[in-house]
Amino acid sequence: MSAPVSAPVYNRVALIGLGLIASSMFWAMKRAGLAGEVTGYARSEETRETARRIGLCDRVCDSAPEAVEGADLVVLCVPVGAMGAVAAEIAPALAPGATVTDVGSVKRHVIDAVAPHLPDGVHFVPAHPLAGTEHSGPESGFAELFDNRWSLLVPVEGSAPEAVAKLRALWEGMGANVDEMDADHHDLVLAVTSHAPHLIAYTMVGVADDLRRVTDSEVIKYSAAGFRDFTRIAASDPTMWRDVFLTNKDATLEILGRFTEELFALQRAIRTGDGDHLHDYFTRTRAIRRGIIEAGQDTAAPDFGRGAPST
Ligand code: NAP
């Protein structure tokens, strides 16, 4: 747990969109005293009501412009495809000198969609926390989500160094490790580490669903670790992931092209009985897993530390 800081990094933070990431940010900011006041807005009355009921945000507003009024940091926490429209809606209400950031999983598209709406004198520092779960909505957040996870800052041309430094302090205060990255490189890295793997998981679960020779109840009953991990990933929010693929098209297609080539090579090795090829390949991939554990980004415990499956 991060130690509380003596002074808030921002006097007023506005969270636009109140789902998993926004609610986790709120609880993490509260844990460390990083913001004087946090206002929030979500488009549906239902989410705003839930937020009020659970004490998510110091003040829940009924419009996005009202929430950003007087804020020195505005965080866009909506699906990537909705960022542009939200930026257009709040632009006239932004305070001079405010920083606008976002948490979207794709960066080039968000920059192109948001930047044109922001008035002069407002800083724009896009960001992306590499932390999440398959759950969504205002009740899914928790203060520890970002602890020891990476948050990538993707400054745009002209991002003021002081604005970047303050946002870095906020993410560090919320427990994250922070790096800076260029938008296109970010989108390629995430296509490899997150976007293509999600698509593969969605596909594998879809295949199991389609395969009529193995019944759904058998798939559920006998699901071994590999498949169970796929189902967890494939339970992720459909809107968020639809937007990720629509907006990180080129990088995802590049990685999927490479994936298909490798898959064909492995398929061929299986058909021709080329055990050396399979063994060499699996030895190389095992080293990557070791690297992730050594970097402290996962546990080496068997079955990812979850314990034995109940059935
Ligand atoms: P979430 O839990 O599904 O919450 C999304 C929020 O956005 C909700 O408050 C929703 O409002 C609002 N929203 C949805 N569609 C909208 C639209 N068209 N216009 C305005 N508001 C809209 O989502 P999340 O997981 O927090 O994700 C938010 C952002 O973080 C996304 O850009 C995502 O790419 C990024 N991200 C997600 C993860 C992850 O693992 N989940 C990790 C890193 C980054 P209502 O509740 O009123 O419907």
XYZ file of C-alpha atoms and ligand atoms in Angstrom:
359
model
C 0.000 0.000 0.000
C 1.316 3.482 -0.851
C 1.903 5.826 2.070
C -0.425 8.841 2.212
C 1.246 11.929 0.738
C 1.349 15.208 2.618
C -0.251 17.402 -0.031
C -2.657 16.524 -2.849
C -1.127 16.457 -6.349
C -4.300 18.051 -7.758
C -6.896 20.233 -6.035
C -9.790 18.926 -8.071
C -9.937 15.858 -10.281
C -12.894 15.091 -12.582
C -13.513 11.504 -13.638
C -15.623 11.199 -16.786
C -17.012 7.675 -17.055
C -17.344 5.766 -13.780
C -16.361 2.173 -14.534
C -13.585 -0.163 -13.429
C -10.681 2.184 -14.136
C -12.290 5.410 -12.863
C -13.526 3.775 -9.664
C -10.128 2.190 -9.036
C -8.490 5.581 -9.582
C -10.889 7.172 -7.113
C -10.165 4.638 -4.376
C -6.419 4.765 -5.077
C -6.405 8.586 -4.954
C -8.326 8.524 -1.670
C -5.985 5.919 -0.208
C -3.003 8.211 -0.711
C -4.684 11.628 -0.382
C -3.743 12.621 -3.928
C -6.710 14.856 -4.754
C -8.508 17.602 -2.842
C -11.923 16.897 -4.343
C -12.957 14.328 -6.925
C -16.026 14.940 -9.061
C -17.497 12.301 -11.346
C -19.926 11.871 -14.193
C -21.337 8.857 -16.051
C -23.829 9.039 -18.891
C -26.482 6.785 -17.314
C -28.603 7.777 -14.359
C -28.198 4.213 -13.089
C -24.398 4.464 -12.858
C -24.597 7.926 -11.253
C -27.042 6.581 -8.682
C -24.786 3.616 -7.918
C -21.813 5.933 -7.566
C -23.712 8.124 -5.077
C -24.824 5.073 -3.120
C -21.321 3.616 -2.721
C -19.570 6.947 -2.140
C -17.676 6.810 -5.409
C -16.531 10.428 -5.918
C -16.923 13.310 -3.502
C -19.545 14.780 -5.819
C -21.388 13.034 -8.673
C -22.594 15.532 -11.269
C -25.475 15.241 -13.721
C -23.497 16.532 -16.695
C -19.929 16.193 -17.927
C -19.362 19.973 -18.289
C -20.530 20.465 -14.676
C -18.085 17.779 -13.484
C -15.048 19.345 -15.206
C -15.771 22.921 -14.121
C -12.843 24.157 -12.026
C -10.993 20.815 -12.257
C -7.225 20.952 -12.630
C -7.175 17.348 -13.878
C -9.827 15.755 -16.092
C -9.568 12.006 -16.713
C -11.509 10.508 -19.618
C -12.433 6.966 -18.534
C -14.896 5.981 -21.286
C -14.450 3.420 -24.087
C -11.902 4.480 -26.711
C -14.583 5.019 -29.362
C -16.417 7.522 -27.130
C -13.400 9.723 -26.231
C -13.815 12.239 -29.086
C -17.484 12.969 -28.377
C -16.813 13.352 -24.654
C -13.899 15.731 -25.334
C -16.136 17.852 -27.575
C -18.785 18.003 -24.853
C -16.473 19.118 -22.045
C -14.163 21.410 -24.047
C -16.064 24.684 -23.430
C -16.148 24.037 -19.665
C -12.433 23.264 -19.178
C -10.537 25.628 -16.892
C -7.509 27.398 -18.395
C -4.337 25.579 -17.352
C -6.188 22.296 -16.672
C -4.707 18.982 -17.753
C -6.811 16.521 -19.703
C -5.708 12.896 -19.672
C -7.350 9.586 -20.538
C -6.927 5.918 -19.694
C -7.803 4.451 -23.094
C -6.225 1.195 -24.211
C -5.322 2.643 -27.630
C -3.370 5.879 -27.914
C -3.042 7.121 -31.530
C -6.794 7.052 -32.089
C -7.530 8.803 -28.795
C -4.991 11.529 -29.538
C -6.469 12.128 -33.002
C -10.019 12.120 -31.619
C -9.469 14.282 -28.504
C -6.695 16.801 -29.282
C -8.603 18.848 -31.901
C -11.338 19.669 -29.368
C -9.094 20.986 -26.586
C -8.799 24.765 -26.244
C -5.424 26.533 -26.133
C -4.056 26.716 -22.631
C -5.298 23.225 -21.689
C -2.612 20.517 -21.421
C -3.183 17.104 -22.936
C -1.236 14.147 -21.533
C -2.672 10.799 -22.701
C -2.044 7.778 -20.484
C -2.800 4.085 -20.203
C -2.645 2.015 -17.001
C -1.702 -1.574 -17.841
C -3.986 -3.005 -15.216
C -7.480 -4.350 -15.368
C -9.806 -7.194 -14.669
C -12.620 -8.802 -16.654
C -15.135 -6.900 -14.495
C -16.609 -3.539 -15.359
C -18.860 -0.877 -13.912
C -18.708 1.477 -10.913
C -18.687 -1.295 -8.309
C -15.777 -3.228 -9.812
C -12.956 -0.853 -8.810
C -10.498 -1.252 -5.950
C -7.625 0.847 -4.616
C -4.928 -1.779 -5.232
C -5.575 -2.268 -8.957
C -2.550 -0.244 -10.049
C -0.089 -1.370 -7.371
C 3.174 -2.425 -9.021
C 1.547 -2.288 -12.475
C 2.821 -0.087 -15.275
C 1.097 3.068 -16.341
C 2.307 4.483 -19.637
C 2.270 8.214 -20.276
C 2.120 9.167 -23.932
C 2.843 12.913 -24.103
C 1.861 14.614 -27.346
C 3.810 17.317 -29.137
C 3.718 20.375 -26.920
C 2.735 18.541 -23.684
C 4.178 20.803 -20.953
C 6.854 18.988 -18.902
C 5.261 20.238 -15.637
C 1.898 18.732 -16.653
C 3.578 15.412 -17.479
C 5.495 15.453 -14.178
C 2.317 16.054 -12.156
C 0.472 13.241 -13.864
C 3.445 10.971 -13.245
C 3.293 11.886 -9.543
C -0.413 11.002 -9.497
C 0.129 7.561 -11.050
C 3.096 6.857 -8.805
C 0.992 7.910 -5.813
C -1.667 5.419 -6.939
C 0.965 2.684 -6.743
C 1.949 2.386 -10.409
C 5.337 2.316 -12.082
C 5.439 4.933 -14.805
C 7.097 4.974 -18.229
C 6.755 7.314 -21.181
C 6.175 6.029 -24.674
C 5.377 7.293 -28.151
C 1.763 6.644 -29.254
C 2.488 4.406 -32.259
C 4.972 2.315 -30.330
C 2.458 2.012 -27.493
C -0.185 0.709 -29.883
C 2.202 -1.889 -31.337
C 3.426 -3.060 -27.918
C -0.151 -3.381 -26.669
C -1.200 -5.232 -29.817
C 1.390 -7.879 -28.892
C 0.882 -7.979 -25.144
C -2.856 -7.437 -24.844
C -4.964 -6.898 -27.951
C -3.992 -9.950 -30.048
C -4.040 -12.253 -26.973
C -7.570 -11.082 -26.197
C -8.673 -11.829 -29.747
C -7.110 -15.288 -29.542
C -8.898 -15.937 -26.237
C -12.217 -14.772 -27.695
C -11.636 -17.102 -30.658
C -10.714 -20.141 -28.577
C -13.765 -19.756 -26.357
C -15.902 -19.255 -29.466
C -14.427 -22.445 -31.006
C -15.241 -24.440 -27.867
C -18.755 -23.046 -27.991
C -19.150 -24.048 -31.663
C -17.688 -27.530 -31.346
C -20.768 -29.642 -31.053
C -18.840 -32.900 -30.467
C -17.807 -31.590 -27.039
C -20.782 -30.401 -25.073
C -20.853 -27.071 -23.264
C -21.192 -28.878 -19.956
C -18.044 -30.919 -20.699
C -16.139 -27.769 -21.593
C -17.178 -26.190 -18.318
C -16.709 -29.291 -16.182
C -13.315 -30.344 -17.544
C -11.874 -26.937 -18.322
C -8.174 -27.118 -17.534
C -6.073 -24.103 -16.627
C -5.399 -23.068 -20.242
C -9.038 -22.878 -21.212
C -10.124 -21.341 -17.931
C -7.640 -18.520 -18.447
C -9.056 -17.956 -21.921
C -12.612 -17.781 -20.562
C -11.587 -15.184 -17.985
C -10.064 -12.999 -20.681
C -12.995 -13.617 -23.034
C -15.403 -12.381 -20.351
C -13.989 -8.848 -20.743
C -16.282 -5.983 -21.623
C -17.561 -6.322 -25.234
C -17.854 -2.569 -25.860
C -14.356 -1.805 -24.650
C -12.836 -4.584 -26.756
C -14.866 -3.830 -29.858
C -13.473 -0.292 -29.699
C -9.904 -1.517 -29.130
C -9.959 -3.596 -32.322
C -11.697 -0.910 -34.364
C -9.183 1.721 -33.303
C -5.921 -0.253 -33.157
C -6.573 -1.911 -36.457
C -3.171 -1.738 -38.171
C -1.034 -2.927 -35.260
C -3.470 -5.698 -34.336
C -3.657 -6.922 -37.940
C 0.149 -6.893 -38.192
C 0.500 -9.032 -35.082
C -2.327 -11.367 -36.086
C -0.619 -11.855 -39.476
C 2.564 -12.950 -37.717
C 0.546 -15.074 -35.320
C -1.137 -16.887 -38.206
C 2.239 -17.616 -39.853
C 3.619 -19.080 -36.634
C 0.445 -21.055 -36.068
C 0.753 -22.570 -39.550
C 4.389 -23.486 -38.844
C 3.383 -25.237 -35.610
C 0.461 -26.913 -37.351
C 2.893 -28.212 -39.982
C 5.312 -29.439 -37.285
C 2.490 -31.380 -35.643
C 1.377 -32.889 -38.964
C 4.929 -33.878 -40.019
C 5.871 -35.071 -36.535
C 8.660 -32.470 -36.218
C 9.193 -32.807 -32.458
C 12.410 -30.744 -32.520
C 10.557 -27.752 -33.912
C 7.878 -27.999 -31.228
C 10.405 -28.535 -28.436
C 12.614 -25.612 -29.510
C 9.603 -23.349 -29.827
C 8.218 -24.214 -26.398
C 11.674 -23.787 -24.818
C 11.875 -20.256 -26.231
C 8.382 -19.331 -25.014
C 9.017 -20.728 -21.551
C 11.866 -18.217 -21.133
C 9.408 -15.357 -21.719
C 7.228 -16.592 -18.863
C 10.319 -16.704 -16.622
C 11.126 -13.125 -17.615
C 7.636 -11.920 -16.619
C 7.933 -13.570 -13.201
C 11.447 -12.172 -12.683
C 10.107 -8.698 -13.513
C 7.561 -9.107 -10.674
C 4.579 -8.930 -13.052
C 3.117 -12.339 -12.123
C 3.414 -15.064 -9.556
C 5.419 -18.250 -10.081
C 2.939 -20.190 -7.934
C 1.434 -23.198 -9.705
C -1.878 -22.416 -11.392
C -1.142 -18.671 -11.071
C -1.532 -18.925 -7.310
C -5.242 -19.645 -7.537
C -5.111 -23.019 -5.819
C -6.667 -26.170 -7.168
C -9.855 -25.826 -9.185
C -12.947 -26.855 -7.265
C -14.008 -29.336 -9.964
P -16.297 0.243 -17.812
O -16.120 -0.329 -16.467
O -17.128 -0.507 -18.809
O -16.894 1.745 -17.682
C -17.077 2.528 -18.822
C -17.692 3.866 -18.448
O -17.818 4.617 -19.668
C -19.073 3.764 -17.829
O -19.229 4.751 -16.850
C -20.006 4.055 -19.009
O -21.154 4.750 -18.633
C -19.174 5.012 -19.852
N -19.510 4.916 -21.260
C -19.644 3.795 -22.010
N -19.928 4.106 -23.282
C -20.009 5.446 -23.336
C -20.306 6.363 -24.371
N -20.568 5.955 -25.616
N -20.301 7.683 -24.073
C -20.031 8.112 -22.810
N -19.747 7.276 -21.788
C -19.739 5.980 -22.058
O -14.906 0.521 -18.547
P -13.405 0.501 -17.990
O -12.932 -0.905 -17.945
O -13.282 1.372 -16.802
O -12.670 1.165 -19.247
C -12.610 2.566 -19.418
C -11.430 2.897 -20.311
O -10.257 2.352 -19.724
C -11.520 2.340 -21.715
O -11.074 3.301 -22.629
C -10.566 1.162 -21.697
O -9.977 0.968 -22.969
C -9.543 1.600 -20.674
N -8.854 0.514 -19.948
C -9.561 -0.574 -19.516
C -8.896 -1.590 -18.859
C -9.626 -2.840 -18.395
O -9.009 -3.886 -18.199
N -10.921 -2.783 -18.197
C -7.509 -1.482 -18.587
C -6.844 -0.326 -18.990
C -7.525 0.669 -19.673
P -22.466 3.996 -18.060
O -22.012 3.234 -16.856
O -23.364 5.106 -17.740
O -22.925 3.088 -19.161
